Amino acid sequence: QGLLVESGGGLARVGDSLRLSCAASGRTTSAYAVGWFRQAPGKEREIVAAISWTGGLTYYASPVKGRFTISTDNAENMVYLQMNSLKPEDTAVYYCAARLDYSDTNYNDWGQGTQVTVSS
């Protein structure tokens, strides 16, 4: 089994920065990729960013491109999401998730989520 534990969420004002952390253990440390997702109240969950464990490949959703940066620390089995220039529409529960295999586009293991609230 894999385990992912998010931290770093909280309250922020428009324009502030937050850094989310995701600690991976078990099978998630050998996953093909890890992604950050978010779900706002009344909305569907959406992908925010993803990165291969080697760090060679990254993906960003259009709403966060240029503001968010995803990175890994392979030695510590950590994945980070640096969020800059936060906007009220970034308010959501943020989850990290592991995509175990390159051939399977599903994200198999999920963390419990961390709340990010951005106020104007």
PDB file of C-alpha atoms in Angstrom:
ATOM      1  CA  GLN A   1       0.000   0.000   0.000  1.00  0.00           C
ATOM      2  CA  GLY A   2       0.989   3.565  -0.542  1.00  0.00           C
ATOM      3  CA  LEU A   3       0.586   6.493   1.774  1.00  0.00           C
ATOM      4  CA  LEU A   4       0.536  10.173   0.964  1.00  0.00           C
ATOM      5  CA  VAL A   5       0.269  12.870   3.609  1.00  0.00           C
ATOM      6  CA  GLU A   6      -0.270  16.492   2.680  1.00  0.00           C
ATOM      7  CA  SER A   7       0.593  19.510   4.792  1.00  0.00           C
ATOM      8  CA  GLY A   8       1.081  23.223   4.417  1.00  0.00           C
ATOM      9  CA  GLY A   9      -2.419  24.422   3.714  1.00  0.00           C
ATOM     10  CA  GLY A  10      -4.007  27.313   5.531  1.00  0.00           C
ATOM     11  CA  LEU A  11      -5.344  30.825   5.193  1.00  0.00           C
ATOM     12  CA  ALA A  12      -3.809  33.301   2.775  1.00  0.00           C
ATOM     13  CA  ARG A  13      -4.623  36.653   1.270  1.00  0.00           C
ATOM     14  CA  VAL A  14      -4.729  37.474  -2.410  1.00  0.00           C
ATOM     15  CA  GLY A  15      -1.210  37.679  -3.726  1.00  0.00           C
ATOM     16  CA  ASP A  16       0.301  35.607  -0.935  1.00  0.00           C
ATOM     17  CA  SER A  17       2.308  32.435  -1.324  1.00  0.00           C
ATOM     18  CA  LEU A  18       1.908  29.011   0.251  1.00  0.00           C
ATOM     19  CA  ARG A  19       3.898  25.827  -0.136  1.00  0.00           C
ATOM     20  CA  LEU A  20       2.160  22.496   0.104  1.00  0.00           C
ATOM     21  CA  SER A  21       4.115  19.380   0.970  1.00  0.00           C
ATOM     22  CA  CYS A  22       3.301  15.759   0.272  1.00  0.00           C
ATOM     23  CA  ALA A  23       5.168  12.996   2.079  1.00  0.00           C
ATOM     24  CA  ALA A  24       5.154   9.711   0.185  1.00  0.00           C
ATOM     25  CA  SER A  25       5.761   6.251   1.574  1.00  0.00           C
ATOM     26  CA  GLY A  26       5.236   2.664   0.565  1.00  0.00           C
ATOM     27  CA  ARG A  27       4.588   1.938  -3.080  1.00  0.00           C
ATOM     28  CA  THR A  28       4.034   5.617  -3.894  1.00  0.00           C
ATOM     29  CA  THR A  29       7.769   6.213  -3.660  1.00  0.00           C
ATOM     30  CA  SER A  30       8.195   4.131  -6.794  1.00  0.00           C
ATOM     31  CA  ALA A  31       5.242   5.600  -8.634  1.00  0.00           C
ATOM     32  CA  TYR A  32       5.626   6.912 -12.151  1.00  0.00           C
ATOM     33  CA  ALA A  33       4.316  10.338 -11.208  1.00  0.00           C
ATOM     34  CA  VAL A  34       2.683  12.353  -8.470  1.00  0.00           C
ATOM     35  CA  GLY A  35       0.033  14.961  -9.031  1.00  0.00           C
ATOM     36  CA  TRP A  36      -1.640  17.718  -7.074  1.00  0.00           C
ATOM     37  CA  PHE A  37      -5.400  17.987  -7.428  1.00  0.00           C
ATOM     38  CA  ARG A  38      -7.909  20.351  -5.889  1.00  0.00           C
ATOM     39  CA  GLN A  39     -11.616  20.387  -5.247  1.00  0.00           C
ATOM     40  CA  ALA A  40     -13.549  23.525  -4.481  1.00  0.00           C
ATOM     41  CA  PRO A  41     -17.011  23.421  -2.868  1.00  0.00           C
ATOM     42  CA  GLY A  42     -19.621  22.441  -5.414  1.00  0.00           C
ATOM     43  CA  LYS A  43     -17.046  21.742  -8.092  1.00  0.00           C
ATOM     44  CA  GLU A  44     -15.447  18.641  -9.481  1.00  0.00           C
ATOM     45  CA  ARG A  45     -11.937  17.683  -8.557  1.00  0.00           C
ATOM     46  CA  GLU A  46      -9.393  18.957 -11.041  1.00  0.00           C
ATOM     47  CA  ILE A  47      -5.741  18.358 -11.621  1.00  0.00           C
ATOM     48  CA  VAL A  48      -3.458  21.264 -10.784  1.00  0.00           C
ATOM     49  CA  ALA A  49       0.000  19.957 -11.584  1.00  0.00           C
ATOM     50  CA  ALA A  50       1.885  16.704 -11.978  1.00  0.00           C
ATOM     51  CA  ILE A  51       5.480  15.617 -12.034  1.00  0.00           C
ATOM     52  CA  SER A  52       7.361  12.442 -12.772  1.00  0.00           C
ATOM     53  CA  TRP A  53       9.386  11.212  -9.814  1.00  0.00           C
ATOM     54  CA  THR A  54      12.549  11.842 -11.788  1.00  0.00           C
ATOM     55  CA  GLY A  55      11.412  15.425 -12.193  1.00  0.00           C
ATOM     56  CA  GLY A  56      11.979  15.365 -15.880  1.00  0.00           C
ATOM     57  CA  LEU A  57       8.353  15.844 -16.875  1.00  0.00           C
ATOM     58  CA  THR A  58       5.890  18.332 -15.468  1.00  0.00           C
ATOM     59  CA  TYR A  59       2.339  19.380 -16.258  1.00  0.00           C
ATOM     60  CA  TYR A  60       0.418  22.446 -15.144  1.00  0.00           C
ATOM     61  CA  ALA A  61      -3.235  23.242 -15.577  1.00  0.00           C
ATOM     62  CA  SER A  62      -3.831  26.516 -17.375  1.00  0.00           C
ATOM     63  CA  PRO A  63      -5.268  28.385 -14.347  1.00  0.00           C
ATOM     64  CA  VAL A  64      -2.052  27.906 -12.362  1.00  0.00           C
ATOM     65  CA  LYS A  65       0.587  28.020 -15.066  1.00  0.00           C
ATOM     66  CA  GLY A  66       3.207  30.623 -14.227  1.00  0.00           C
ATOM     67  CA  ARG A  67       2.061  30.874 -10.595  1.00  0.00           C
ATOM     68  CA  PHE A  68       2.491  27.345  -9.210  1.00  0.00           C
ATOM     69  CA  THR A  69       5.587  25.176  -9.283  1.00  0.00           C
ATOM     70  CA  ILE A  70       5.667  21.446  -8.575  1.00  0.00           C
ATOM     71  CA  SER A  71       8.897  19.801  -7.479  1.00  0.00           C
ATOM     72  CA  THR A  72      10.244  16.675  -5.867  1.00  0.00           C
ATOM     73  CA  ASP A  73      12.870  15.801  -3.296  1.00  0.00           C
ATOM     74  CA  ASN A  74      13.564  12.198  -4.164  1.00  0.00           C
ATOM     75  CA  ALA A  75      15.934  11.677  -1.249  1.00  0.00           C
ATOM     76  CA  GLU A  76      13.182  12.635   1.196  1.00  0.00           C
ATOM     77  CA  ASN A  77      10.281  11.188  -0.835  1.00  0.00           C
ATOM     78  CA  MET A  78       8.604  14.577  -0.839  1.00  0.00           C
ATOM     79  CA  VAL A  79       6.582  16.411  -3.453  1.00  0.00           C
ATOM     80  CA  TYR A  80       5.973  20.137  -3.151  1.00  0.00           C
ATOM     81  CA  LEU A  81       3.584  22.607  -4.679  1.00  0.00           C
ATOM     82  CA  GLN A  82       4.790  26.193  -4.433  1.00  0.00           C
ATOM     83  CA  MET A  83       1.805  28.471  -4.940  1.00  0.00           C
ATOM     84  CA  ASN A  84       2.475  32.126  -5.644  1.00  0.00           C
ATOM     85  CA  SER A  85       0.181  35.043  -6.452  1.00  0.00           C
ATOM     86  CA  LEU A  86      -2.741  33.257  -4.877  1.00  0.00           C
ATOM     87  CA  LYS A  87      -6.247  34.145  -5.995  1.00  0.00           C
ATOM     88  CA  PRO A  88      -9.631  33.557  -4.325  1.00  0.00           C
ATOM     89  CA  GLU A  89     -10.383  30.952  -6.998  1.00  0.00           C
ATOM     90  CA  ASP A  90      -7.458  28.902  -5.685  1.00  0.00           C
ATOM     91  CA  THR A  91      -9.527  28.166  -2.572  1.00  0.00           C
ATOM     92  CA  ALA A  92     -10.021  24.409  -2.402  1.00  0.00           C
ATOM     93  CA  VAL A  93      -8.985  21.222  -0.696  1.00  0.00           C
ATOM     94  CA  TYR A  94      -5.697  20.156  -2.247  1.00  0.00           C
ATOM     95  CA  TYR A  95      -4.803  16.503  -2.604  1.00  0.00           C
ATOM     96  CA  CYS A  96      -1.672  14.782  -3.744  1.00  0.00           C
ATOM     97  CA  ALA A  97      -2.016  11.511  -5.567  1.00  0.00           C
ATOM     98  CA  ALA A  98       0.264   8.930  -7.104  1.00  0.00           C
ATOM     99  CA  ARG A  99       0.065   7.520 -10.593  1.00  0.00           C
ATOM    100  CA  LEU A 100       1.747   4.203 -10.149  1.00  0.00           C
ATOM    101  CA  ASP A 101       2.362   3.121 -13.730  1.00  0.00           C
ATOM    102  CA  TYR A 102       3.152   4.966 -16.936  1.00  0.00           C
ATOM    103  CA  SER A 103       0.707   2.727 -18.787  1.00  0.00           C
ATOM    104  CA  ASP A 104      -2.168   3.549 -16.405  1.00  0.00           C
ATOM    105  CA  THR A 105      -3.334   7.148 -16.421  1.00  0.00           C
ATOM    106  CA  ASN A 106      -5.335   6.683 -13.224  1.00  0.00           C
ATOM    107  CA  TYR A 107      -4.091   8.056  -9.952  1.00  0.00           C
ATOM    108  CA  ASN A 108      -4.241   5.159  -7.548  1.00  0.00           C
ATOM    109  CA  ASP A 109      -3.211   6.416  -4.124  1.00  0.00           C
ATOM    110  CA  TRP A 110      -4.539   9.598  -2.541  1.00  0.00           C
ATOM    111  CA  GLY A 111      -3.773  11.703   0.471  1.00  0.00           C
ATOM    112  CA  GLN A 112      -6.366  13.048   2.868  1.00  0.00           C
ATOM    113  CA  GLY A 113      -6.181  16.598   1.571  1.00  0.00           C
ATOM    114  CA  THR A 114      -5.245  19.985   2.975  1.00  0.00           C
ATOM    115  CA  GLN A 115      -7.444  23.076   2.902  1.00  0.00           C
ATOM    116  CA  VAL A 116      -6.269  26.245   1.205  1.00  0.00           C
ATOM    117  CA  THR A 117      -8.394  29.349   1.671  1.00  0.00           C
ATOM    118  CA  VAL A 118      -7.551  32.591  -0.100  1.00  0.00           C
ATOM    119  CA  SER A 119      -9.371  35.718   0.978  1.00  0.00           C
ATOM    120  CA  SER A 120      -9.515  39.043  -0.788  1.00  0.00           C
TER     121      SER A 120
END
